[in-house]
Short mmCIF file of C-alpha atoms and ligand atoms in Angstrom, two decimals:
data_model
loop_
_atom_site.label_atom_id
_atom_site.label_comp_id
_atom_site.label_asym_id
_atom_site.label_seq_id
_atom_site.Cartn_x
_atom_site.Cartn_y
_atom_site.Cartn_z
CA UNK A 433 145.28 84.18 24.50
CA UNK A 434 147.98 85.12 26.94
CA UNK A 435 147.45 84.29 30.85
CA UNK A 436 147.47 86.77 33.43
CA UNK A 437 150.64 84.72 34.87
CA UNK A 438 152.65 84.71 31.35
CA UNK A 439 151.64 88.25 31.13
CA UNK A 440 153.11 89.28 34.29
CA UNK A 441 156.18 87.18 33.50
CA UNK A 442 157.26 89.50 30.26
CA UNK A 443 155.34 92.94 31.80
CA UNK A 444 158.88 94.45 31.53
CA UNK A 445 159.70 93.49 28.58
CA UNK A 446 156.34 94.18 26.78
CA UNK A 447 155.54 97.21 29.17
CA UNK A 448 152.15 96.45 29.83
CA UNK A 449 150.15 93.62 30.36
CA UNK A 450 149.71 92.13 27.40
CA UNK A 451 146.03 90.66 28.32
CA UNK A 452 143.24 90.67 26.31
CA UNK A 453 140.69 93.22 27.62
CA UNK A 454 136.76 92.31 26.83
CA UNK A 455 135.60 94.67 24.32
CA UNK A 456 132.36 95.12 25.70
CA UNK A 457 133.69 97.01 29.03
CA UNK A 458 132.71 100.46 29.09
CA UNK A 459 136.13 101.24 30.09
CA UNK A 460 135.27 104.94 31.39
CA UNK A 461 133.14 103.56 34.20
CA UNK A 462 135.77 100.91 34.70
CA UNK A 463 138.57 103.52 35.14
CA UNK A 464 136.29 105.34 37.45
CA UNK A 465 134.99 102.33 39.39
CA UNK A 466 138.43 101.58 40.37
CA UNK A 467 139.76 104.79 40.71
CA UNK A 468 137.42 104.92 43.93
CA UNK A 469 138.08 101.60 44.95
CA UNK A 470 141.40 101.61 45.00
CA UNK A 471 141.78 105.56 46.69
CA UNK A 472 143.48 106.02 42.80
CA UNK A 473 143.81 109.49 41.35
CA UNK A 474 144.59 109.88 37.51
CA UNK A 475 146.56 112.53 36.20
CA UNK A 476 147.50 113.01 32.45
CA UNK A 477 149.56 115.22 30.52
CA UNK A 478 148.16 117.54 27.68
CA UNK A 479 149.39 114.99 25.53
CA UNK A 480 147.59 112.11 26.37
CA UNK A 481 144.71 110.83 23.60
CA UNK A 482 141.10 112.54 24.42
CA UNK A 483 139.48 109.12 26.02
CA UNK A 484 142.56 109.29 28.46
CA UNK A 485 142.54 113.39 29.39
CA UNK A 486 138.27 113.11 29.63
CA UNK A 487 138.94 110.06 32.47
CA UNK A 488 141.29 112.10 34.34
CA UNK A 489 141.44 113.75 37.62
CA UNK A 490 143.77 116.26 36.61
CA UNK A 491 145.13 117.20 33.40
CA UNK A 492 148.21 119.56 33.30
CA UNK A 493 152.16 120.13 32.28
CA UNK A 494 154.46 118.94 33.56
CA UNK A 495 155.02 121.77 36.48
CA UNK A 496 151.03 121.32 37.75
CA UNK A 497 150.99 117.34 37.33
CA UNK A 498 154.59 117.56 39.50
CA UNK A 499 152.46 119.85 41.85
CA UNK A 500 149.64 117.71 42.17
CA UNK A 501 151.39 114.14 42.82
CA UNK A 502 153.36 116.28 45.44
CA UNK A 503 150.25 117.49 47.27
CA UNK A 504 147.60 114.00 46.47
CA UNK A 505 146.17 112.35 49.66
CA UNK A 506 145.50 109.30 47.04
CA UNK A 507 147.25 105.92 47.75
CA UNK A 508 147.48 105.21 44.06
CA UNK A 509 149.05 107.67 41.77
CA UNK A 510 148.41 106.60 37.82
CA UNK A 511 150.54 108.97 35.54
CA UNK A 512 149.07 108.94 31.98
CA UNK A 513 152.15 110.53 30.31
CA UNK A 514 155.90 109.54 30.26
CA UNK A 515 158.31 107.78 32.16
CA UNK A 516 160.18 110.50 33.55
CA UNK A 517 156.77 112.29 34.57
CA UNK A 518 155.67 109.10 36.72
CA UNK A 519 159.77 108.95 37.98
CA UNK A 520 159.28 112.22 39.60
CA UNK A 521 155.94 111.22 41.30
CA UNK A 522 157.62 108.13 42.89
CA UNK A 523 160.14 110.42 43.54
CA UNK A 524 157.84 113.09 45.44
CA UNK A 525 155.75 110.46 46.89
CA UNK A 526 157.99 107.68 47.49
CA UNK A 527 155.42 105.51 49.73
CA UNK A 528 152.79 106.12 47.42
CA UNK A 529 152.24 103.71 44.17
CA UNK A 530 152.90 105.24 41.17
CA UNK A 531 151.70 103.29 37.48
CA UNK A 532 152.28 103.97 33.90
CA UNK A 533 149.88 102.54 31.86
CA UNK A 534 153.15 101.52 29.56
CA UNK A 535 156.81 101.02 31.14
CA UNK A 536 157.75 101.77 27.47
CA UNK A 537 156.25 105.52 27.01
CA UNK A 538 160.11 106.95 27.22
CA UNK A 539 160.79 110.41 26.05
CA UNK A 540 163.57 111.64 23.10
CA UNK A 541 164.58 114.55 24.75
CA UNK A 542 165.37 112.67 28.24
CA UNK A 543 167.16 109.46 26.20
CA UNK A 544 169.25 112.78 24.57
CA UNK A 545 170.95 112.58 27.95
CA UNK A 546 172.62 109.38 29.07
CA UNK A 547 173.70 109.41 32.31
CA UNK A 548 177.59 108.68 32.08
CA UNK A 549 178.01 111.63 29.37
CA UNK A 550 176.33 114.12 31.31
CA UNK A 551 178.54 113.40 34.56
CA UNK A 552 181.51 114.01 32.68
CA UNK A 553 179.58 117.24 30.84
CA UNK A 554 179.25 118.47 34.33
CA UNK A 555 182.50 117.47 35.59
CA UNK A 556 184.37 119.50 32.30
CA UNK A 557 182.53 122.66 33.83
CA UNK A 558 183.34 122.86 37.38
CA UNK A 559 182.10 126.21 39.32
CA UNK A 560 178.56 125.68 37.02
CA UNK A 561 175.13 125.11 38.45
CA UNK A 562 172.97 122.66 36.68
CA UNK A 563 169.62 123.50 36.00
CA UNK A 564 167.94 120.92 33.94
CA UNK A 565 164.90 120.76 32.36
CA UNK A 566 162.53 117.96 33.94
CA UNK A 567 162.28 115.87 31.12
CA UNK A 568 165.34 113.66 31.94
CA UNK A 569 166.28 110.73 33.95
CA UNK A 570 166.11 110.61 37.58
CA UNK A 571 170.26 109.62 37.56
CA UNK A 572 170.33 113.20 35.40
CA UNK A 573 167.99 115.27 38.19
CA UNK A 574 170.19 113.54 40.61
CA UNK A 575 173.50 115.18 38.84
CA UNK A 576 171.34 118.45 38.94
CA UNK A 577 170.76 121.49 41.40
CA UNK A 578 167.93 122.43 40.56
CA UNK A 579 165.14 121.31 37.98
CA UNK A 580 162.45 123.51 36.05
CA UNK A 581 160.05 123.40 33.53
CA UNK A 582 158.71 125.00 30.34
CA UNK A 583 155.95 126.72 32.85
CA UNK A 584 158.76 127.91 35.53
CA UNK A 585 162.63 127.98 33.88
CA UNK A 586 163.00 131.79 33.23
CA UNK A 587 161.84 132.51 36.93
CA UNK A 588 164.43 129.97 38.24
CA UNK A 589 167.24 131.11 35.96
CA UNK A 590 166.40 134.98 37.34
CA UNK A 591 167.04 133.84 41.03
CA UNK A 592 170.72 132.79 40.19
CA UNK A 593 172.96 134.95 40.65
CA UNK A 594 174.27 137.17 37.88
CA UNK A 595 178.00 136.13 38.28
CA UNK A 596 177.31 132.26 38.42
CA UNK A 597 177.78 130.46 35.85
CA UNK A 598 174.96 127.91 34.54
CA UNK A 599 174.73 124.58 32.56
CA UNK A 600 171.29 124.15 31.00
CA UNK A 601 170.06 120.77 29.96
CA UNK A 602 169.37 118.88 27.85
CA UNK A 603 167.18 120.60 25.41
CA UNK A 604 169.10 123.26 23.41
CA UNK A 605 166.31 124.76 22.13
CA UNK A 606 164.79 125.92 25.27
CA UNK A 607 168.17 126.33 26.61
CA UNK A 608 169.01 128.86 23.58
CA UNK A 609 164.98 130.43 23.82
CA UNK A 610 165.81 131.31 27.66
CA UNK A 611 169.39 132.74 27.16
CA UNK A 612 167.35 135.28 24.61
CA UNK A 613 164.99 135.87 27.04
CA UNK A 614 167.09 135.90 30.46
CA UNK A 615 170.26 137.25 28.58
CA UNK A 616 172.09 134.23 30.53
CA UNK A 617 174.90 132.75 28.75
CA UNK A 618 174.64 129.67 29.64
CA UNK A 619 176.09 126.62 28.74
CA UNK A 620 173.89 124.06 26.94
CA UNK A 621 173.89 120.11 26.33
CA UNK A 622 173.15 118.69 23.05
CA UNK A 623 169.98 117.47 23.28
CA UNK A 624 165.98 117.75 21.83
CA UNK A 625 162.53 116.57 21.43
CA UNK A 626 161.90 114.42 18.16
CA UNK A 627 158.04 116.21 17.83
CA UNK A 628 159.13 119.68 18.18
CA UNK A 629 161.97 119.48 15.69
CA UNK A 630 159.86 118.44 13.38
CA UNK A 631 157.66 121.44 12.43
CA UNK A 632 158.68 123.29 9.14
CA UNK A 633 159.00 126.67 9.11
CA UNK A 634 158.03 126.66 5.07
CA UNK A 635 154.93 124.78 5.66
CA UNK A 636 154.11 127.28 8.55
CA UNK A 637 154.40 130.63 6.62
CA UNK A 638 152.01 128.42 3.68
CA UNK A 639 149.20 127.72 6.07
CA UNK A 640 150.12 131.38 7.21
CA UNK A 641 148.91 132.85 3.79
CA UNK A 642 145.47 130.57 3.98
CA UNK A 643 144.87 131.25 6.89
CA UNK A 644 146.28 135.02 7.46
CA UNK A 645 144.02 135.63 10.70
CA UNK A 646 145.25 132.60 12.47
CA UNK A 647 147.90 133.33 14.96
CA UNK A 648 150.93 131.22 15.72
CA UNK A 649 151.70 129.29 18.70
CA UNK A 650 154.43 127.18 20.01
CA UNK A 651 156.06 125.70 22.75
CA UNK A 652 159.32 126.69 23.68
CA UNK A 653 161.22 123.46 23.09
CA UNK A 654 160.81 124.45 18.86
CA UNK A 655 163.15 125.31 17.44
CA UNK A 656 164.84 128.84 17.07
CA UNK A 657 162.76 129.23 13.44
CA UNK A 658 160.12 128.44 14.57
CA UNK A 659 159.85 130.32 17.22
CA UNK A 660 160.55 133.76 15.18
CA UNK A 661 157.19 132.73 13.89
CA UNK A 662 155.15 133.13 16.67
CA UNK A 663 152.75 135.43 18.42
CA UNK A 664 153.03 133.79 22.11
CA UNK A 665 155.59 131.09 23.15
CA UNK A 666 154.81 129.02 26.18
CA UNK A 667 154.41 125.56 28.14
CA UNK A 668 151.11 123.68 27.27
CA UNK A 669 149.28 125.21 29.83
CA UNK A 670 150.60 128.89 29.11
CA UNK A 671 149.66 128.12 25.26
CA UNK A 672 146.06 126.45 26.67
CA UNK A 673 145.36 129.88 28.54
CA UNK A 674 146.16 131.92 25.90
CA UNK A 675 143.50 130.67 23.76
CA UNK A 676 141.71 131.11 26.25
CA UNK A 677 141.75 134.84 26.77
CA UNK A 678 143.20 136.08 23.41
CA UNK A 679 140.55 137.30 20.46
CA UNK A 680 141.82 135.81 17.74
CA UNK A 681 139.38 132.94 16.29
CA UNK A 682 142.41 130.96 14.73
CA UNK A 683 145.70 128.93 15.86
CA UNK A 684 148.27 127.10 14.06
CA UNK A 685 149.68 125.41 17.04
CA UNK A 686 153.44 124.09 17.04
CA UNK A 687 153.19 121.40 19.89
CA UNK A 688 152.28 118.17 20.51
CA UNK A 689 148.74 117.67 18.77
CA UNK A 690 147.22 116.13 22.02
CA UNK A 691 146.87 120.02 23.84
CA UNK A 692 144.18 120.65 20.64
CA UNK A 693 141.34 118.64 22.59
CA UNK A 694 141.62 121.14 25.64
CA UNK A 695 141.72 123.97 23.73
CA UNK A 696 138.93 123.49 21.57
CA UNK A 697 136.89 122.24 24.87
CA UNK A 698 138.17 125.49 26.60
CA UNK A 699 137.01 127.38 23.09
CA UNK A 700 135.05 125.46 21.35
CA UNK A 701 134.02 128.82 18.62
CA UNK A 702 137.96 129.10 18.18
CA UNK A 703 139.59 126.66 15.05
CA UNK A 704 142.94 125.00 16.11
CA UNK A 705 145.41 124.09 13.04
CA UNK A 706 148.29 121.50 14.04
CA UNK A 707 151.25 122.97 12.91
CA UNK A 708 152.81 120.81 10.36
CA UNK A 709 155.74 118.84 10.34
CA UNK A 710 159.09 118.73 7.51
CA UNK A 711 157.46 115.49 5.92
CA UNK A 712 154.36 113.36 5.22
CA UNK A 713 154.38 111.42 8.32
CA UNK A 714 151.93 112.68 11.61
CA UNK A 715 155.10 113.26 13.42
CA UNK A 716 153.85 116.42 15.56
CA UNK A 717 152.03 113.34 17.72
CA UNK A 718 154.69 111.71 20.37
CA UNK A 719 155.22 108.12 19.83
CA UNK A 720 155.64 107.74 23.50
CA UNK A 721 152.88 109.86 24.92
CA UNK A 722 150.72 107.67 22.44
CA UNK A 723 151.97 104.67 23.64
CA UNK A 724 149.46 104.77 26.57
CA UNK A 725 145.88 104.07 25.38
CA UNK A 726 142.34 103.91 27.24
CA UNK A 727 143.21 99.37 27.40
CA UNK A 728 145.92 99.89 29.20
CA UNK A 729 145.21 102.62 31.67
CA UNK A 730 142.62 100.01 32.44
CA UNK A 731 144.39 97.05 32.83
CA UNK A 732 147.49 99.03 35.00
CA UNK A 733 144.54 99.89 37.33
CA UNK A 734 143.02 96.63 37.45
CA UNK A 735 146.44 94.54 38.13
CA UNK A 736 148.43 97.40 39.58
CA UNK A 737 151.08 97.12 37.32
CA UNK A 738 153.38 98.17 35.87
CA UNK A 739 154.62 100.19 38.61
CA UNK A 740 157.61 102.52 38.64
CA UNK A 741 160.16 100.70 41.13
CA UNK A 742 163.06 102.95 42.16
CA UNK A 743 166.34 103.06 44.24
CA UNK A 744 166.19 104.78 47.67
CA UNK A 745 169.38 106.52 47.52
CA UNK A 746 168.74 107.59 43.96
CA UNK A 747 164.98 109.24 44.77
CA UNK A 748 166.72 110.64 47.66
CA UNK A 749 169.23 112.66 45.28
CA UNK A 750 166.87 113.59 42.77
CA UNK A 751 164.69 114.31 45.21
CA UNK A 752 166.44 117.83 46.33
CA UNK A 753 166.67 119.82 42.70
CA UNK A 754 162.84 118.57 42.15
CA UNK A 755 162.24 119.96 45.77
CA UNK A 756 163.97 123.27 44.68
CA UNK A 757 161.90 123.93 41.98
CA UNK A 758 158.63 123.65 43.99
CA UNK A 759 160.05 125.78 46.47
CA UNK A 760 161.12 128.54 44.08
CA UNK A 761 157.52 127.64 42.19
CA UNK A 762 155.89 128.66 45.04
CA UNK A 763 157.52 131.57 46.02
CA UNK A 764 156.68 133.08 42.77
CA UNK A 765 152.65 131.57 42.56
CA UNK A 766 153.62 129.47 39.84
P1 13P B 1811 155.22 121.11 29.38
O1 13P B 1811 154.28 120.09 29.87
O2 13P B 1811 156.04 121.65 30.48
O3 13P B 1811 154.59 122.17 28.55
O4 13P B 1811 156.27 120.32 28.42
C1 13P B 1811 155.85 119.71 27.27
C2 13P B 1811 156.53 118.43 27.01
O5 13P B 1811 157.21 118.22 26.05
C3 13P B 1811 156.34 117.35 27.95
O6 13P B 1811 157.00 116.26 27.52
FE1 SF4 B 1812 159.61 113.88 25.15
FE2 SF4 B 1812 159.06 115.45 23.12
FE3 SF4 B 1812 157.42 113.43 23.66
FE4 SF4 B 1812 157.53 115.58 25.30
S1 SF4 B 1812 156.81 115.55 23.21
S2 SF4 B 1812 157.56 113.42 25.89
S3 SF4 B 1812 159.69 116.13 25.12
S4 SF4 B 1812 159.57 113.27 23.00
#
């Protein structure tokens, strides 16, 4: 059995503490027991398992979880999703404490842009403005102007200027979705998410023909193929609400599998198909969302740690394209 002590010794390299946790806790009551104790307030992406999204405070994208760490009177802040997500809440609320219940949960489409490469992207396209997408590194946002999300990049892209020219990263495939739907041409870095690559096109159009009521949905960071598929396109919560209102009774849904428990909470006469992926493997679920599980949301509350630890100078520069976004957010109701 590991100590408390060795287990804080190797928290960074493990990501978590790596204590035993007694399996007769009801952990829900635990989680909310020290969520009041502590002035704590949860918030989890769409992505998160069901035990972690049914403990939360708030569940949301990335745009309303940025939103609500921005506006929480909470001393605590404990960000069930990915690194970058809890990054920008220590970023926003730099006094606050901000915990991932694993230092590990990274993201594919943020490790797609290493620092270094992207400064010399930007510097090969002087005169550009850099919007990037928030799911990269704080150095990245901090080589940025302004940042957006699945929920809010077509709005921000319309308020620049027709004749300025625009770098969008690092996803390509939302990148090349919003230059079809802004008629932008903008310049785009290499990069993508490993879960919505993954979806085949084949195996979509052969669940199609079982299934020929269900409509297709799918978030805009699919690719281009993918998307030609589908009846609505839009962030989790866009996708969420249009199952919400829409009359079909059917959905194959091309995103990560974790949005399904809201929607069939939100709907529960509605049936919600994962979309499937090119091979055998349950790739449409992100290794790093999953990384976080109901034991270690616990123990990160318990112990405090691990907690997101960041530079002053460099939350200071990332802070200004993150508070662009809001502001542009806002002026639109977003
Ligand atoms: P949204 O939360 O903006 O829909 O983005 C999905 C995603 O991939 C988060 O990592
Ligand atoms: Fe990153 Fe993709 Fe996972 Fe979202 S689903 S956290 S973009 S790897």
């Amino acid at each position: 059995m590991t100590t408390l002590s060795e287990a804080k010794k190797d928290l960074r390299k493990n990501g978590y503490l790596t204590v035993d946790v007694d399996p007769t806790l009801d952990l829900f009551t635990e989680i909310n027991r020290l969520k009041k104790e502590k002035n704590a307030i949860l918030l989890a992406h769409y992505y998160q398992e069901p035990d972690i999204q049914d403990v939360a405070d708030f569940i949301g994208d990335s745009l309303g979880l940025s939103q609500q760490a921005a506006k929480t009177k909470a001393d605590i802040i404990v960000f069930a999703g990915v690194h970058f997500m809890a990054e920008t809440a220590k970023i926003l609320c730099p006094d606050k404490k901000v915990l991932l219940p694993d230092l590990h949960a990274g993201c594919s489409l943020a490790d797609s842009a290493p620092t270094e490469p992207f400064r010399k992207f930007r510097e090969a396209h002087p005169g550009h403005i850099v919007i990037s997408y928030i799911n990269c590194s704080a150095e990245v946002k901090a080589l940025s102007d302004i940042i957006c999300t699945s929920s809010n990049a077509q709005k921000i892209i319309e308020t620049i200027p027709e004749d300025q020219p625009i770098i969008f990263a690092p996803d390509k495939n939302l990148g090349a979705y919003l230059i079809k739907k802004t008629g932008r041409n903008m310049v785009l870095w290499n990069g993508s998410c490993q879960v919505h690559e993954i979806f085949s096109a084949e195996k979509i159009t052969k669940l199609k023909v079982r299934h020929p009521q269900a409509k297709v949905i799918a978030h805009p960071e699919c690719e281009e193929v993918v998307l030609k598929m589908a009846d609505f396109i839009g962030s989790t919560s866009a996708l969420l609400k249009y199952t919400m209102k829409d009359e079909a009774k059917e959905y194959i849904v091309a995103t990560e599998t974790g949005i399904l428990h809201q929607m069939e909470i939100n709907s529960p006469e509605k049936t919600f198909i994962p979309a499937p992926p090119n091979n055998a493997c349950a790739c449409n679920n992100c290794p790093h969302m999953k990384l976080n599980t109901l034991e270690k949301l616990y123990l990160c509350m318990e112990y405090e740690e691990p907690e997101i630890l960041m530079d002053e100078q460099l939350i200071m520069a990332a802070r200004k394209p993150i508070d662009r976004m809001l502001e542009i957010s806002a002026r639109f109701g977003l």
